Amino acid sequence: MTAAYWLTQLLNALQYSMLLFVLSVGLTVVFGLMNFVNLAHGTFYALGAFIGWSLLRATGSFWLALVGAPLLVAAIAAVLYGAMIARMQRAGHLAQVLATLGLVFMGVEVMRIIWGDFALDFAAPPLLQGHVQLFGLVYPAYRLFVIALGLLAMVALWLLLERTALGAMVRAAVDHADMAAALGVRVDRLFFGMFCFGCALAALAGVVAAPIFSVYPGMGIEILIPTLIVVVVGGLGSLKGAVAGSLLVGFVDTFGQVLLPQLAGIVVYALLALTLLLRPQGLFPARA
Amino acid sequence: MSLQVARGERLAVIGPNGAGKTTLFNLLCGELRPSGGMIRIQGRDVTREDAVARARRGLSRSFQQNTLFDEVRVRDNLALAVLARRRRSWVFWRDPARDPDIAREVEDLAHRLALAEVLDQPVGTLAYGTRRQLEIALALAREPEVLMLDEPTAGMSPEETRAILALVKQLPESMTVVLIEHDLDLVFEFARRVVVLDYGRVVFDGTPEEARRSPVVREIYMGSEA
Amino acid sequence: MLRLFDPLRTLLALLLLLAGLWWARTGDYFGREILAEMAVFAIAAMGLDLLAGFPRLVSMGHGLFVGIGAYGYAVATALWGWSWPAAILLALALSALAGLLVGLATVRARDVFYIMATLAFGQMGYVWVVRSAELGGDDGLAGVPRPELAALGLDLGDSATFATLLVLLAAAVYLLLGRLLASGFGRTLVAIGQNERRVRALGIAPGPYRVAATTVSGTVAGFAGVLAAMHSMYVSPELFHWTWSGEVLTMAILGGVGSLVGPALGAAAVVWLKYAVSGWTEYWGLFLGLFLILAVWTGGQGLYGYLERLRAWLLRTLTRQEEADARGDRTGQTLRRSHRHRPGVAAGGEG
């Protein structure tokens, strides 16, 4: 166990955390803003990966896929919002959970119909295919790119939410939707925009994850669980919670597998149980 | 603020909207944790106890907004309260609500609060005033040492209000009753002591007679009423 | 709780039982296999109803208990060579323990947190089993025996006998849960589901009741798992997967939670639809998702809710018929009365 080994693990944990962050932030903002629970969030992640795969095959450009897939998924989310989500908003959490669970079941089948049952390979762009020498250790360039992208998203979202007029509106609507509406904020438009934005972020995560995990219909279902753990641990509805939750889950999961291989994958559930018992609202809930 | 309530007291807490009356109740009943200070029941510090523990110490309350089991019958509502007091709800294989002594107690309670006619109706189908009566019945079912009623007559008709007043007056002398109320006639008829809250502070504490004459009360309470 | 004492519920349960027994006698081999599957799912869905329908704790992780029950039985019999009664006891004890632990871990979780937490815990077993070589990993375990009941003159290898047994066991679970819900404990569970704040104000701590309900519910789901393992004589990690939990939840919602019989009806309906659809498409999830969305959109009362509405409509129509008959007998009287009332109505209209 050399220093390089631990550094590699550290970077792996960081890379997983960043992926979880980009996924969970959409889920948590939509909940904080609209009080809406979207179990189909993972489905948008998978959809992003598949659409990205098709774009990559059609155009040969990873970067086009990286930008195009989130946009297309946002368009799909917009249609879904009009058809279903908008009228589920006041239906209560249970109805939302069940209806979006229905979407999960349907989404998997739609992807099977369009793209088939088998895992699809997704090549990283040529620019990022090699390895990088870093403090005497060799690390895949693509994974460094994922870390950089996640950090970028973190900073951008923080600036967006804390430093812009739009962010002020979002924060106002999270705390007091009625008051914000009375002050002239078009809350319904804000909801619509944030829902599509959240889904686009999930799709972005899907494209980014594709070269690492490959692309298959069940990928959305698989990623949903760690994403939910992030949200529960971090606290629903806050950016801070998404950051803290994804770092905790990413590091606990990665180092749990390294240090306690016989309990592989279980350690993160202990983290979940502990949080639920000690801080049932999560570490940084949006509303105290 | 500091407030002492003696055993058997008939205390009314009044004050304008937003004075902190319900917050005071929630602090006393353990639904809210105070950021400082101490709450004692019978000399015992209960500041850190939750609502369940305080209910078991003999503190019972009604809520400003009906807090009932809406989808079951009145009988089931009352039975649960009686079972809770007698610590008989932890029974897995029989229905203790069918025991004659518990069934009788449920019927008695229903008679006292004019609920006998509707015992077998689902709560959700009842008129507002009737549900308000059940709200008080549930608080009484625990046979509390301290009964706290949060605007028990809110939204009730004058006759219903009289009925509630008559009931409260019949309560045993040993029971401490604390009441939040907007109906001043009712307050002056029921209370032996009146506390006026404003902005979370006690601005008056005395007998109803004194309250009637007090310029502070007149200004803060009647002034805002007018 | 009102639904619990409703004769409609008993009637429907009896009808389902009789239909099941009749089908087990007269159906073909394939039909009996479907019937056995229905019974397994019905037991799991009724166990889930104990949580979702009464204290309103919507668990999305029941696959964990089903999987533990199934693997507990499979490992004890196929790998360790235990006798079947010992294996069943072990499986039930393990799923009860899992229910207890999940109940304890989620005792403070509310609303969405409870749903998300149970969903996550449900997946824990899957992650573990898939990676465990001793448990067969992805391939699962084969060679799980059915109980040997030759001493009683029963051959569980015979599909009719096995299906009959499962239907009877489902009926037993139904009676057991009904009895449990009609107790002081059950009353408290119902109260927790309707108004937890009042429950606390009455001096009842909801926590222990929630944990106990999760333990019982987990044990019942574990029992369904044992029966699933006996039925297919094979166990796979799919039993643990959260889509399994989602499927059971769909059955319960589609049938109508809070009635016990509704989820059983939902299980029968969904399993039947699954096989009906499988004839012409392999994309069953498309339909399952659609049913779930429709069940939610139509008010979430489920099939049992429709039966209740149908009965209410029938009652209304019948009483109206009676009133009409009564009016027919005394036409003159009615006319006179309505005439007398007319001025009053007019005055009221003006005022």
mmCIF file of C-alpha atoms in Angstrom, chain A residues 116-227:
data_model
loop_
_atom_site.group_PDB
_atom_site.id
_atom_site.type_symbol
_atom_site.label_atom_id
_atom_site.label_comp_id
_atom_site.label_asym_id
_atom_site.label_seq_id
_atom_site.Cartn_x
_atom_site.Cartn_y
_atom_site.Cartn_z
ATOM 1 C CA GLY A 116 -31.709 -3.165 -26.896
ATOM 2 C CA ASP A 117 -30.813 -5.214 -23.822
ATOM 3 C CA PHE A 118 -27.065 -5.247 -24.072
ATOM 4 C CA ALA A 119 -24.456 -2.951 -22.653
ATOM 5 C CA LEU A 120 -23.131 -0.471 -25.210
ATOM 6 C CA ASP A 121 -19.543 0.694 -25.289
ATOM 7 C CA PHE A 122 -18.979 4.400 -25.077
ATOM 8 C CA ALA A 123 -15.498 5.633 -25.947
ATOM 9 C CA ALA A 124 -13.954 8.584 -24.166
ATOM 10 C CA PRO A 125 -12.862 11.370 -26.527
ATOM 11 C CA PRO A 126 -9.386 10.836 -28.037
ATOM 12 C CA LEU A 127 -8.103 13.859 -26.165
ATOM 13 C CA LEU A 128 -8.849 12.196 -22.810
ATOM 14 C CA GLN A 129 -8.114 8.571 -23.608
ATOM 15 C CA GLY A 130 -4.606 8.390 -22.232
ATOM 16 C CA HIS A 131 -3.162 8.554 -18.757
ATOM 17 C CA VAL A 132 -1.706 11.480 -16.924
ATOM 18 C CA GLN A 133 1.408 11.592 -14.781
ATOM 19 C CA LEU A 134 0.461 13.173 -11.489
ATOM 20 C CA PHE A 135 2.716 13.382 -8.424
ATOM 21 C CA GLY A 136 4.446 10.256 -9.621
ATOM 22 C CA LEU A 137 1.272 8.310 -10.238
ATOM 23 C CA VAL A 138 -0.437 7.404 -13.468
ATOM 24 C CA TYR A 139 -4.143 8.182 -13.573
ATOM 25 C CA PRO A 140 -6.680 7.998 -16.434
ATOM 26 C CA ALA A 141 -7.094 11.435 -17.961
ATOM 27 C CA TYR A 142 -10.828 10.917 -18.428
ATOM 28 C CA ARG A 143 -11.410 10.457 -14.702
ATOM 29 C CA LEU A 144 -9.533 13.651 -13.992
ATOM 30 C CA PHE A 145 -11.831 15.325 -16.496
ATOM 31 C CA VAL A 146 -14.850 14.017 -14.552
ATOM 32 C CA ILE A 147 -13.454 15.460 -11.327
ATOM 33 C CA ALA A 148 -12.805 18.820 -13.002
ATOM 34 C CA LEU A 149 -16.271 18.879 -14.534
ATOM 35 C CA GLY A 150 -17.895 18.110 -11.174
ATOM 36 C CA LEU A 151 -15.931 20.867 -9.433
ATOM 37 C CA LEU A 152 -16.869 23.239 -12.227
ATOM 38 C CA ALA A 153 -20.548 22.329 -11.856
ATOM 39 C CA MET A 154 -20.287 22.852 -8.112
ATOM 40 C CA VAL A 155 -18.834 26.333 -8.469
ATOM 41 C CA ALA A 156 -21.197 27.285 -11.292
ATOM 42 C CA LEU A 157 -24.259 26.171 -9.340
ATOM 43 C CA TRP A 158 -23.085 27.962 -6.254
ATOM 44 C CA LEU A 159 -22.603 31.166 -8.240
ATOM 45 C CA LEU A 160 -25.960 30.682 -9.914
ATOM 46 C CA LEU A 161 -27.844 30.156 -6.679
ATOM 47 C CA GLU A 162 -26.008 32.633 -4.468
ATOM 48 C CA ARG A 163 -24.910 35.396 -6.797
ATOM 49 C CA THR A 164 -27.606 35.907 -9.441
ATOM 50 C CA ALA A 165 -31.115 37.307 -9.462
ATOM 51 C CA LEU A 166 -32.390 33.942 -10.702
ATOM 52 C CA GLY A 167 -30.707 32.250 -7.752
ATOM 53 C CA ALA A 168 -32.292 34.721 -5.360
ATOM 54 C CA MET A 169 -35.687 33.891 -6.827
ATOM 55 C CA VAL A 170 -35.032 30.170 -6.485
ATOM 56 C CA ARG A 171 -33.957 30.551 -2.865
ATOM 57 C CA ALA A 172 -36.957 32.724 -2.105
ATOM 58 C CA ALA A 173 -39.287 30.164 -3.679
ATOM 59 C CA VAL A 174 -37.671 27.330 -1.713
ATOM 60 C CA ASP A 175 -38.212 29.134 1.582
ATOM 61 C CA HIS A 176 -41.594 30.731 0.951
ATOM 62 C CA ALA A 177 -43.239 29.801 -2.339
ATOM 63 C CA ASP A 178 -46.391 31.805 -1.579
ATOM 64 C CA MET A 179 -44.488 34.908 -0.597
ATOM 65 C CA ALA A 180 -42.272 34.710 -3.671
ATOM 66 C CA ALA A 181 -45.363 34.381 -5.852
ATOM 67 C CA ALA A 182 -46.928 37.401 -4.154
ATOM 68 C CA LEU A 183 -43.774 39.388 -4.896
ATOM 69 C CA GLY A 184 -44.145 38.695 -8.581
ATOM 70 C CA VAL A 185 -41.891 35.669 -9.028
ATOM 71 C CA ARG A 186 -43.441 33.385 -11.633
ATOM 72 C CA VAL A 187 -43.103 30.345 -9.408
ATOM 73 C CA ASP A 188 -44.652 27.923 -11.896
ATOM 74 C CA ARG A 189 -42.178 28.962 -14.600
ATOM 75 C CA LEU A 190 -39.351 28.685 -12.100
ATOM 76 C CA PHE A 191 -40.481 25.154 -11.236
ATOM 77 C CA PHE A 192 -40.694 24.220 -14.881
ATOM 78 C CA GLY A 193 -37.258 25.620 -15.617
ATOM 79 C CA MET A 194 -35.610 23.994 -12.628
ATOM 80 C CA PHE A 195 -37.226 20.636 -13.340
ATOM 81 C CA CYS A 196 -35.869 20.612 -16.887
ATOM 82 C CA PHE A 197 -32.511 21.888 -15.663
ATOM 83 C CA GLY A 198 -32.327 19.148 -13.024
ATOM 84 C CA CYS A 199 -33.110 16.491 -15.615
ATOM 85 C CA ALA A 200 -30.510 17.959 -17.974
ATOM 86 C CA LEU A 201 -27.929 17.708 -15.187
ATOM 87 C CA ALA A 202 -28.880 14.045 -14.693
ATOM 88 C CA ALA A 203 -28.420 13.481 -18.433
ATOM 89 C CA LEU A 204 -25.053 15.239 -18.288
ATOM 90 C CA ALA A 205 -24.024 12.863 -15.508
ATOM 91 C CA GLY A 206 -25.232 9.987 -17.709
ATOM 92 C CA VAL A 207 -23.023 10.993 -20.643
ATOM 93 C CA VAL A 208 -20.071 11.629 -18.336
ATOM 94 C CA ALA A 209 -20.490 8.257 -16.621
ATOM 95 C CA ALA A 210 -20.960 6.329 -19.877
ATOM 96 C CA PRO A 211 -17.256 5.859 -20.768
ATOM 97 C CA ILE A 212 -16.585 4.611 -17.227
ATOM 98 C CA PHE A 213 -19.525 2.228 -16.677
ATOM 99 C CA SER A 214 -20.764 1.634 -20.291
ATOM 100 C CA VAL A 215 -24.443 2.104 -21.188
ATOM 101 C CA TYR A 216 -27.319 -0.282 -20.331
ATOM 102 C CA PRO A 217 -31.056 0.079 -19.535
ATOM 103 C CA GLY A 218 -30.716 -0.745 -15.820
ATOM 104 C CA MET A 219 -28.031 1.890 -15.209
ATOM 105 C CA GLY A 220 -30.569 4.461 -14.040
ATOM 106 C CA ILE A 221 -32.086 2.112 -11.506
ATOM 107 C CA GLU A 222 -28.649 1.231 -10.213
ATOM 108 C CA ILE A 223 -27.450 4.806 -9.744
ATOM 109 C CA LEU A 224 -30.731 5.924 -8.121
ATOM 110 C CA ILE A 225 -29.976 4.210 -4.809
ATOM 111 C CA PRO A 226 -26.631 5.931 -4.098
ATOM 112 C CA THR A 227 -28.163 9.204 -5.293
#
